[in-house]
Short mmCIF file of C-alpha atoms and ligand atoms in Angstrom, two decimals:
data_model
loop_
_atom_site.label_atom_id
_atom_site.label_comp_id
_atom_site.label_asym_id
_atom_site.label_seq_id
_atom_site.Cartn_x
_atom_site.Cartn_y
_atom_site.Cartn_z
CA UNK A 15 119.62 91.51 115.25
CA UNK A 16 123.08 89.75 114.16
CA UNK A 17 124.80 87.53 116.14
CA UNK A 18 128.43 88.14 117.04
CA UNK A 19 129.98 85.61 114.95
CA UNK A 20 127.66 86.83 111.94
CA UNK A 21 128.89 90.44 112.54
CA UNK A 22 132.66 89.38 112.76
CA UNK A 23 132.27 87.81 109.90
CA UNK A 24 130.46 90.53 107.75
CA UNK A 25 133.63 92.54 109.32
CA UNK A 26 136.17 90.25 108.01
CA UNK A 27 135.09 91.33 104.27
CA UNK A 28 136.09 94.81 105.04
CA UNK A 29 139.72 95.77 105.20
CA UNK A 30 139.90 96.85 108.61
CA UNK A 31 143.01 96.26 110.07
CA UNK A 32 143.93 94.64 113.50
CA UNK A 33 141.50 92.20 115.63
CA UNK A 34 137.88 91.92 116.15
CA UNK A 35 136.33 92.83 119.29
CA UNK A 36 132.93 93.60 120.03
CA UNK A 37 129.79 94.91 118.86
CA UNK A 38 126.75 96.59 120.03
CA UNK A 39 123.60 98.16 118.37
CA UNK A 40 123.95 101.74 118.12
CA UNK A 41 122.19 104.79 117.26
CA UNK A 42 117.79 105.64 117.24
CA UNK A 43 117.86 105.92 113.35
CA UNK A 44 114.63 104.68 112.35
CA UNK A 45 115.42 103.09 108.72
CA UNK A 46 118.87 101.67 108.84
CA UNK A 47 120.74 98.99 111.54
CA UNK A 48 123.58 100.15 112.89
CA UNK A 49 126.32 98.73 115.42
CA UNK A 50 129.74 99.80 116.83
CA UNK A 51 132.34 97.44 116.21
CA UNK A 52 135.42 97.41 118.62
CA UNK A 53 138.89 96.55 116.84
CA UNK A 54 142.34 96.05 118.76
CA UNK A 55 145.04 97.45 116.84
CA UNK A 56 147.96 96.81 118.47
CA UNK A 57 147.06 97.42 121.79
CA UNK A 58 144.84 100.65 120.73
CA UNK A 59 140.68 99.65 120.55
CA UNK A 60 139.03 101.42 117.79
CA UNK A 61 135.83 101.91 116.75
CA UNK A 62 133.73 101.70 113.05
CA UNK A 63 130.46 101.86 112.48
CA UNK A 64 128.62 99.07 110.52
CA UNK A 65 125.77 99.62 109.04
CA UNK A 66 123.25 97.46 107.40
CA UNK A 67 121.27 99.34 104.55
CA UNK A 68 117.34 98.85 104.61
CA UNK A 69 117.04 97.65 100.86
CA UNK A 70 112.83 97.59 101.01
CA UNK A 71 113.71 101.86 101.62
CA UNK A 72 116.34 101.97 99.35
CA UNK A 73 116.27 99.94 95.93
CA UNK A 74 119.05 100.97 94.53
CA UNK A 75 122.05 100.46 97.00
CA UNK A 76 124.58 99.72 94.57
CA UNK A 77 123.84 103.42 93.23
CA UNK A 78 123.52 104.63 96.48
CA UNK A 79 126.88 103.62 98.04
CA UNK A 80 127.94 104.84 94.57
CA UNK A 81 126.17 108.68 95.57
CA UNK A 82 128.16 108.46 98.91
CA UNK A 83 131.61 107.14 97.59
CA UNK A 84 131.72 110.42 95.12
CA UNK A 85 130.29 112.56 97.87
CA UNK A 86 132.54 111.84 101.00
CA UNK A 87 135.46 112.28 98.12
CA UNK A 88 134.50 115.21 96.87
CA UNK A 89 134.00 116.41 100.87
CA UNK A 90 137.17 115.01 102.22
CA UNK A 91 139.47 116.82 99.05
CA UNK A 92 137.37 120.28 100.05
CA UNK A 93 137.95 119.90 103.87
CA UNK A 94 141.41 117.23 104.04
CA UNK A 95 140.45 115.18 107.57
CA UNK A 96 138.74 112.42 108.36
CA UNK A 97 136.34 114.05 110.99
CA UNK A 98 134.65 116.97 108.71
CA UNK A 99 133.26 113.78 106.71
CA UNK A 100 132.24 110.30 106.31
CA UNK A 101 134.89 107.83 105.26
CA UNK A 102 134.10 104.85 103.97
CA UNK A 103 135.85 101.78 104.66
CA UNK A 104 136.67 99.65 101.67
CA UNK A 105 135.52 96.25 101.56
CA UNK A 106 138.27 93.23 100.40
CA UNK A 107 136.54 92.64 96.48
CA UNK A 108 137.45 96.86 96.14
CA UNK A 109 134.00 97.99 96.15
CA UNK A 110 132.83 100.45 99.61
CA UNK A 111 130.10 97.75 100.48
CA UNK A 112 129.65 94.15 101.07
CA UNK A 113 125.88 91.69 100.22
CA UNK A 114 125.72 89.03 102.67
CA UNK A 115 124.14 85.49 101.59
CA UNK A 116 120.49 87.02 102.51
CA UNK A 117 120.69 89.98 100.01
CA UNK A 118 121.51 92.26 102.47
CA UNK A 119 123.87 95.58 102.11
CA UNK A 120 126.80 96.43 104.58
CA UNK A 121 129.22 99.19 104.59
CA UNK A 122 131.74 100.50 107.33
CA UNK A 123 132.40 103.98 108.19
CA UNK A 124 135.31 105.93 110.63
CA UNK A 125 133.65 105.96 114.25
CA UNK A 126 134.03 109.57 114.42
CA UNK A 127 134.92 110.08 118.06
CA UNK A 128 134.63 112.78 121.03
CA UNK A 129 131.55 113.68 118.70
CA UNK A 130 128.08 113.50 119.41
CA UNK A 131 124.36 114.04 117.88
CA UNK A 132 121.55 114.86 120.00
CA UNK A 133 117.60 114.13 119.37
CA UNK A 134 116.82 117.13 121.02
CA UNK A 135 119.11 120.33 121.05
CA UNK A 136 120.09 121.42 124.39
CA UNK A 137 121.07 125.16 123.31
CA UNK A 138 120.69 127.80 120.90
CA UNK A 139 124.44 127.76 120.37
CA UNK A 140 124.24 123.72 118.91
CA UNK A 141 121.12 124.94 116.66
CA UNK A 142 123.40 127.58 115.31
CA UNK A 143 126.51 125.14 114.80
CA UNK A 144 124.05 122.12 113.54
CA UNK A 145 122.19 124.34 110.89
CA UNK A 146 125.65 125.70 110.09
CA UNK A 147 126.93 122.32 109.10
CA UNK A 148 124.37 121.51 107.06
CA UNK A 149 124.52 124.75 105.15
CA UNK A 150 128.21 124.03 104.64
CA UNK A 151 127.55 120.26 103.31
CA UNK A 152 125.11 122.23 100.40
CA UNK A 153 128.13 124.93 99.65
CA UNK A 154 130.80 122.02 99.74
CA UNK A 155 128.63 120.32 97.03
CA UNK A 156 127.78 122.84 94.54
CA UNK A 157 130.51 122.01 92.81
CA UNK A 158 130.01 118.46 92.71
CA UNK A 159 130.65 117.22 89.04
CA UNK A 160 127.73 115.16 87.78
CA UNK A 161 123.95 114.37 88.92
CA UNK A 162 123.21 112.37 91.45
CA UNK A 163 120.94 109.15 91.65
CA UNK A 164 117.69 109.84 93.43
CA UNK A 165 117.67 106.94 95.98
CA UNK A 166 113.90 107.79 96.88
CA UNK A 167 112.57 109.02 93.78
CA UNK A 168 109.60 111.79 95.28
CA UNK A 169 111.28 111.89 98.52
CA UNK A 170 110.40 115.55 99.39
CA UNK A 171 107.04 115.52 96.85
CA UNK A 172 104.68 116.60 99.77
CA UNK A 173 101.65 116.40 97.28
CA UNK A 174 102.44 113.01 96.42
CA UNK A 175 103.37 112.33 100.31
CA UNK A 176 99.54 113.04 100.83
CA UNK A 177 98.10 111.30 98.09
CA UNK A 178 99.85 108.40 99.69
CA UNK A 179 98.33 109.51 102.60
CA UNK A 180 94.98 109.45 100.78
CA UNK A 181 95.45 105.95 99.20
CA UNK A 182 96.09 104.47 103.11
CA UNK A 183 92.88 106.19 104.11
CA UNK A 184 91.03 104.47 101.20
CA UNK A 185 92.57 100.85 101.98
CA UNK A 186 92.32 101.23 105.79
CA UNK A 187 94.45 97.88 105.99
CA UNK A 188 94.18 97.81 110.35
CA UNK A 189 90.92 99.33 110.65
CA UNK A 190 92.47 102.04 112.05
CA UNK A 191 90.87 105.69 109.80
CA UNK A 192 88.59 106.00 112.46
CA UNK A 193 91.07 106.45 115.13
CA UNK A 194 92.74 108.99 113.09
CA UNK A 195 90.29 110.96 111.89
CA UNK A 196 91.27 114.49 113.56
CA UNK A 197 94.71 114.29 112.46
CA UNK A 198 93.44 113.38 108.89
CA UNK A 199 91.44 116.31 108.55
CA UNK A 200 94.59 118.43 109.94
CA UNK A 201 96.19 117.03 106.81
CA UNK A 202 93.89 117.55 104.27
CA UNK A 203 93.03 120.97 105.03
CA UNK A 204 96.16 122.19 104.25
CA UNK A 205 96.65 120.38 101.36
CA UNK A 206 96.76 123.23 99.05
CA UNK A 207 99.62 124.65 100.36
CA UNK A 208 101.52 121.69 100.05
CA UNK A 209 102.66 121.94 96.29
CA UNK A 210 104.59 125.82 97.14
CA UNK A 211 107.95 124.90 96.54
CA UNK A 212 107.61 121.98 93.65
CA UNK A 213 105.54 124.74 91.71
CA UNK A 214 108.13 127.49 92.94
CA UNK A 215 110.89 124.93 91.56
CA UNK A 216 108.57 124.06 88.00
CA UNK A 217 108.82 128.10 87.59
CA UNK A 218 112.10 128.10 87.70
CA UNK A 219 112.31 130.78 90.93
CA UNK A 220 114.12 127.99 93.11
CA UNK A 221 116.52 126.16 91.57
CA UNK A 222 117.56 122.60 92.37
CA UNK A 223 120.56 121.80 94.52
CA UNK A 224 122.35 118.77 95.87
CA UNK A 225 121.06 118.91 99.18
CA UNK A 226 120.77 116.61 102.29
CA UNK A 227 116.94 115.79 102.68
CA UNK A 228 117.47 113.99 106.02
CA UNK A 229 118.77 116.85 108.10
CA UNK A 230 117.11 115.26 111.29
CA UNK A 231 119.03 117.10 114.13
CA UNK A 232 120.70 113.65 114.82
CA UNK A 233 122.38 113.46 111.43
CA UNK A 234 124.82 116.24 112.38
CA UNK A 235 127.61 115.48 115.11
CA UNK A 236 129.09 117.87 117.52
CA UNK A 237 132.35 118.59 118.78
CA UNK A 238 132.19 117.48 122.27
CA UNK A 239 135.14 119.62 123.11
CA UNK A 240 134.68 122.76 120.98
CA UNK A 241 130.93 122.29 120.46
CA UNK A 242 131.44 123.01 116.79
CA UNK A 243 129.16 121.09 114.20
CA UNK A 244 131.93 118.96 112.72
CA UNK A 245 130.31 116.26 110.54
CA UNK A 246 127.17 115.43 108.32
CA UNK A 247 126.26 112.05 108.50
CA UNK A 248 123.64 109.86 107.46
CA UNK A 249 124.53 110.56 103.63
CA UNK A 250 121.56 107.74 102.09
CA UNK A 251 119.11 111.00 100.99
CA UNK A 252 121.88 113.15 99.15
CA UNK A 253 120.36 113.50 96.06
CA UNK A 254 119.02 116.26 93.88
CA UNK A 255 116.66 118.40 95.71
CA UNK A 256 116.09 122.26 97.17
CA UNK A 257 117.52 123.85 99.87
CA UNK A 258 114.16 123.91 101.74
CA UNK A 259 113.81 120.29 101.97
CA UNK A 260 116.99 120.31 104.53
CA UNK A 261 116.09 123.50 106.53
CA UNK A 262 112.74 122.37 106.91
CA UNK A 263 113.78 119.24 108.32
CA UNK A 264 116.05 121.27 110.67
CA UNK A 265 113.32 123.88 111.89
CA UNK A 266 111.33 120.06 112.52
CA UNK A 267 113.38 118.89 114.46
CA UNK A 268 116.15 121.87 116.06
CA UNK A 269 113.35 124.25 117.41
CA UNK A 270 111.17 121.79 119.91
CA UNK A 271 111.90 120.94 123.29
CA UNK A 272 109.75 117.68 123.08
CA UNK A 273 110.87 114.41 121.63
CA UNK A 274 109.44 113.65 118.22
CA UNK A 275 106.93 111.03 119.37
CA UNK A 276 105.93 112.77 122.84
CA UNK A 277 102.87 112.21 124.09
CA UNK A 278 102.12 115.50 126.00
CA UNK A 279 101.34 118.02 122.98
CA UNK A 280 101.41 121.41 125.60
CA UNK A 281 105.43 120.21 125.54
CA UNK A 282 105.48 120.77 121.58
CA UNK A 283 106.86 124.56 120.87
CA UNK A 284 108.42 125.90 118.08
CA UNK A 285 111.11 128.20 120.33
CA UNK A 286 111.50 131.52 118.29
CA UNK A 287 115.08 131.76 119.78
CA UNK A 288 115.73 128.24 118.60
CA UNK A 289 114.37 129.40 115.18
CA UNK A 290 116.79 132.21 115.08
CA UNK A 291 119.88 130.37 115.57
CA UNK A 292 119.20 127.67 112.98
CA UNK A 293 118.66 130.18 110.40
CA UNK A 294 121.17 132.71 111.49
CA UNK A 295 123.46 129.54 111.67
CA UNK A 296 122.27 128.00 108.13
CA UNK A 297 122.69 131.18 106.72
CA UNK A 298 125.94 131.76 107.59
CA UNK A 299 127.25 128.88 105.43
CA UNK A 300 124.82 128.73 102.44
CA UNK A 301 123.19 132.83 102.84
CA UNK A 302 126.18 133.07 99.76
CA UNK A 303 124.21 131.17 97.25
CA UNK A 304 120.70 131.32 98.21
CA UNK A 305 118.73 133.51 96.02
CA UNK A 306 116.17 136.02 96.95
CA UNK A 307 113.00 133.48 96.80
CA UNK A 308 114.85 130.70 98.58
CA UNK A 309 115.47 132.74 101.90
CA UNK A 310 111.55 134.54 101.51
CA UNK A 311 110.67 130.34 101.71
CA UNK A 312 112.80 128.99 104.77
CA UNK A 313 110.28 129.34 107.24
CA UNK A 314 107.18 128.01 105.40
CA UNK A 315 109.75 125.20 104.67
CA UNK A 316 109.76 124.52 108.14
CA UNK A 317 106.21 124.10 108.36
CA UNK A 318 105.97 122.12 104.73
CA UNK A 319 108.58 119.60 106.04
CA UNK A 320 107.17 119.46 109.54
CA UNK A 321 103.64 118.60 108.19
CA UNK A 322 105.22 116.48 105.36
CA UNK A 323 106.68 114.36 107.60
CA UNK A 324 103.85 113.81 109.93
CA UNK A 325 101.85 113.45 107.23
CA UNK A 326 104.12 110.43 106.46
CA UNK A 327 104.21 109.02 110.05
CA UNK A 328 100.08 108.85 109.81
CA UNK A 329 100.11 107.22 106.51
CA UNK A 330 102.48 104.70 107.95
CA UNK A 331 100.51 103.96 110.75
CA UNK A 332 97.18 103.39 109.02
CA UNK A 333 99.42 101.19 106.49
CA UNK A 334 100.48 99.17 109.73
CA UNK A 335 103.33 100.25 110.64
CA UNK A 336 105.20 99.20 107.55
CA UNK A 337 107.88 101.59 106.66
CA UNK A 338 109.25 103.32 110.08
CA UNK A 339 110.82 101.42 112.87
CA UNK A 340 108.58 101.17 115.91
CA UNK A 341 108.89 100.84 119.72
CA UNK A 342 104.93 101.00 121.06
CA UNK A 343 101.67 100.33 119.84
CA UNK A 344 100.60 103.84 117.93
CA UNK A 345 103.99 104.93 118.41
CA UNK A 346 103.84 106.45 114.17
CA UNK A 347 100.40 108.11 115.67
CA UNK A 348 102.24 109.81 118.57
CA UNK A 349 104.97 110.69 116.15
CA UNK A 350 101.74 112.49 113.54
CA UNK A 351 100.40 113.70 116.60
CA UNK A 352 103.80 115.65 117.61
CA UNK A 353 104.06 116.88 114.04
CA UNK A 354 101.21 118.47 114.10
CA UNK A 355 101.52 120.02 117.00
CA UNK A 356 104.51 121.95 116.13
CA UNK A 357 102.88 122.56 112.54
CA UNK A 358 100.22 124.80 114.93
CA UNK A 359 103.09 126.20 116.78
CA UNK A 360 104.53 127.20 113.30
CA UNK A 361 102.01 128.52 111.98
CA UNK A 362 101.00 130.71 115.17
CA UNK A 363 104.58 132.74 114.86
CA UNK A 364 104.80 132.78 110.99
CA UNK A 365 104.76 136.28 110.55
CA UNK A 366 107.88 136.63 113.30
CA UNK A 367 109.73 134.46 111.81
CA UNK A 368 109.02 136.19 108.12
CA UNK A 369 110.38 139.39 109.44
CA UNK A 370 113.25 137.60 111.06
CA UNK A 371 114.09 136.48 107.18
CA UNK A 372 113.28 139.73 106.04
CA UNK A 373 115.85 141.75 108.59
CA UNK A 374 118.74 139.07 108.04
CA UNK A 375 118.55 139.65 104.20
CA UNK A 376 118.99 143.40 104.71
P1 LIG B 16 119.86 106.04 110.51
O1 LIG B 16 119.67 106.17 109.03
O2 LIG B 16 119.28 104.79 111.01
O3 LIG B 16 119.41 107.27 111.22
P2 LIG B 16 122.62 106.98 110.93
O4 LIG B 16 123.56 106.87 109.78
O5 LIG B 16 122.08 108.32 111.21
O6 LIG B 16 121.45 105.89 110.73
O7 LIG B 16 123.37 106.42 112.22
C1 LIG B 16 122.70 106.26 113.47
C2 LIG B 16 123.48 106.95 114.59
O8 LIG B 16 124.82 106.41 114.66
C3 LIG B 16 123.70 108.44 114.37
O9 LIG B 16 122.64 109.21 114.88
C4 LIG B 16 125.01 108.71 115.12
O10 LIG B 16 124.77 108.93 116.50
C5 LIG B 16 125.78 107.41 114.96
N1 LIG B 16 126.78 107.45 113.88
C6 LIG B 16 126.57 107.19 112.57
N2 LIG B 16 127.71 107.27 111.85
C7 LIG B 16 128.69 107.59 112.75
C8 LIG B 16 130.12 107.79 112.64
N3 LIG B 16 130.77 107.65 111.48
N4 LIG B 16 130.80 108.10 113.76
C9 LIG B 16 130.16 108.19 114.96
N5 LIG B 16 128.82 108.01 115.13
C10 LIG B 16 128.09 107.71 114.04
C1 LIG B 17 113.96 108.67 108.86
O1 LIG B 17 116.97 107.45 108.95
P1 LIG B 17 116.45 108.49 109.89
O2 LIG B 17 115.91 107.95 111.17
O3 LIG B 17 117.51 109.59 110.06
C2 LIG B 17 113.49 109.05 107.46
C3 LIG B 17 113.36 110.56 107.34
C4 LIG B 17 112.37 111.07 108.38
C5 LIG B 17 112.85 110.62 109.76
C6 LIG B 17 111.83 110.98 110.80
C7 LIG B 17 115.05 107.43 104.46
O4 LIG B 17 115.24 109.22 109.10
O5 LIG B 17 112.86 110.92 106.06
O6 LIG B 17 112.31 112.48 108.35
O7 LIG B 17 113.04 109.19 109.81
N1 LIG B 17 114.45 108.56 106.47
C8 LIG B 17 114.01 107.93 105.37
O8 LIG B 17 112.39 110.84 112.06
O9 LIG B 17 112.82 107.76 105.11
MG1 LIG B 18 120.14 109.16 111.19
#
C-alpha cells in the first residue's frame, strides 16, 4: 500500500487540475491496485481513479495502455460522453500512463459517479442491463481499425489453462495435491470438452472478435438512478478473442446468488431466471452479429469459462498462491471449490438453457 505523500506525488505527474486531497484503496479487483483520489477544484471535490497496473500479470503495459488509449477513443467518438466509457487521464510527458522509480505502471481514469458494480447481482433486471453492456462494448468495437495486442497471450486457452493445471499438480510446490485431490479429478474429467470453442474457432465456424475476456459482473457499472448498464470498465483483457469468452464469464459470475469464494456449496445455483436475462440482455446488443454457431455455444460457454476459471483458482493455489490476490488461508481453494459447484449446477439445467437459445433464435 502507498503512502499519501507517494500517491500525491504519482498524482502530480498526471494533469489533473485543481488540489490534492485524499486517497483511499478502492475496489475487490483481484489483479490490479486501485485508489480514489479526492481533488478540490475550486471549491467542487472530485474524484479519479488511480490505478497501479500488476506488471508480473501484464508484461506488456506500454502496449496495453496503448490497447486502451485506441479503445476508450474509438468508444467515446461512437457514444460522445464521458460516462458510456473510460477516459483516460493524460499524464504531464503526453503519454496516458506514468512508471514510478520502482518500475511500476500508473494511469488515472474519470471516477464515474452515481454508478455502481456489484459482486453479486441483486435482480434479473441488472443481469439483463449488465450482459447488455457488454454485448454493446463487442458491437461498438467491430469496427475498430487494426488488431489488438494480446496482453495475456492464451488468456481464454482452457486446454492450456489445464495443462497448467497439470504442471502445478506435478511440482506440488506447498505440498498441497493431496488436499485437492477431489477437485482435481473434477477437472480432469472434463478435460475433453475443454478444447470446443478453440477447435470451433481453428474450423473457422466462430470467428474471432475483439471482445472483453474479463466480463466479471463487477467490471460493468450501473446507473444508480436509472439502473441502466452505463459503462465497461476494467479494459486490461480487450484483446482478440470470441464472444464466448465474455458471456461465459458473465453466466460465471451474473447467475449465482453466492459469492465467488463461499464456503457453503448448497448456496451455489445457477438461477435459470438469472440465465435468461443475461442472455436475453446480451443478445439484445450483439444477437445482430452473432452467427448461428456462436448463439448454439453461449451456454456451454458458461460452463467452459466457469470451469476454466476454477480450474485456474486451483492451479494457483497448489502454485502457492502466486498469481490471485488473497484474503484467507485456502481462500483460491474456496474460490475452485465455488466454481465447481456452479459447473454441476450448469451442467444439471443444460438442456433448459439449450432450448432457451434455441426459442430466442426463432
Ligand atoms: P481490477 O482489475 O483490480 O478488478 P478494476 O479496474 O475493475 O480493477 O477496478 C476495481 C473497482 O474500482 C471496480 O470494480 C469499480 O467498482 C471501481 N472502478 C474502476 N474504475 C472506475 C471508474 N472509472 N469510475 C468509478 N469506479 C471505478
Ligand atoms: C481477475 O481483475 P479482476 O479481479 O477483474 C482475473 C480474471 C478472473 C477473475 C476471477 C487479468 O479479474 O481473469 O476471471 O479475477 N483477471 C486477470 O475473479 O487474470
Ligand atoms: Mg475488475
Amino acid at each position: 500500500m502507498k503512502s499519501l505523500k507517494e500517491i500525491r506525488n504519482l498524482c502530480s505527474r498526471f494533469a489533473v487540475p485543481g488540489d490534492f486531497v485524499s486517497a483511499e484503496p478502492y475496489g475487490s479487483g483481484h489483479i490490479n491496485d486501485t485508489y480514489a483520489v479526492t481533488f478540490d477544484q475550486a471549491g467542487s471535490r472530485i474524484r479519479y481513479i488511480l490505478q497501479r497496473l500488476n506488471t508480473v500479470v501484464f508484461r506488456d503495459p506500454v502496449g496495453l495502455m496503448e490497447n486502451i488509449r485506441r479503445v476508450t477513443g474509438h468508444l467515446a467518438a461512437k457514444n460522445g460522453d464521458s460516462r458510456s466509457t473510460l477516459t483516460l487521464v493524460p499524464a504531464l510527458d503526453g503519454n496516458v500512463w506514468i512508471c514510478d522509480g520502482d518500475g511500476n505502471y500508473w494511469r488515472i481514469y474519470l471516477f464515474i459517479e452515481h454508478a455502481k458494480s456489484f459482486d453479486v447481482l441483486e435482480t434479473a433486471d441488472q443481469a439483463y442491463e449488465a450482459a447488455k453492456a457488454f454485448g454493446k462494448f463487442q458491437a461498438d468495437l467491430t469496427d475498430l481499425p487494426g488488431r489488438l495486442t494480446e496482453t495475456i497471450p492464451d488468456f481464454h486457452n482452457t486446454p492450456k489453462r489445464i495443462a497448467q493445471l497439470e504442471e502445478a499438480i506435478r511440482a506440488d510446490v506447498c505440498g498441497r495435491v493431496r488436499s485437492a485431490e477431489r477437485e482435481i479429478e473434477f477437472v480432469l474429467s472434463r478435460k475433453e470438452e475443454a478444447g470446443t470453442l478453440i477447435r470451433l474457432n481453428r474450423e473457422g465456424a466462430i470467428p474471432e472478435r475483439i471482445t472483453h475476456n474479463d466480463t466479471k459482473l463487477n467490471n460493468v457499472l450501473i446507473d444508480t438512478e436509472s439502473g441502466h448498464g452505463i459503462c465497461v470498465i476494467d479494459l486490461d483483457t480487450v484483446m482478440p478473442g470470441l464472444a464466448h469468452y465474455d458471456f461465459g464469464d458473465m453466466v460465471r459470475t451474473g447467475t449465482s446468488p453466492a459469492a465467488e469464494d463461499e464456503r457453503d456449496l448448497s448456496r451455489v445455483e445457477m438461477r435459470f431466471p438469472m440465465f435468461e436475462a443475461l442472455l436475453r440482455g446480451y443478445c439484445a446488443s450483439a444477437g445482430a452479429f452473432l452467427n448461428p454457431v456462436e448463439f448454439e455455444y453461449l451456454p456451454f460457454s458458461g460452463k467452459l469459462i466457469t470451469l476454466e476459471i476454477g480450474t485456474r483458482f486451483l492451479a494457483d493455489y497448489l502454485a502457492g498462491d502466486i498469481y490471485f490476490k488473497i484474503h484467507r488461508d485456502g481462500h483460491n481453494l474456496d474460490r475452485a471449490r465455488t466454481q465447481f459447484a456452479l459447473v454441476q449446477s450448469i451442467e444439471r439445467q443444460m438442456d433448459r438453457m439449450n432450448a432457451l437459445v434455441r426459442e430466442i433464435q426463432k
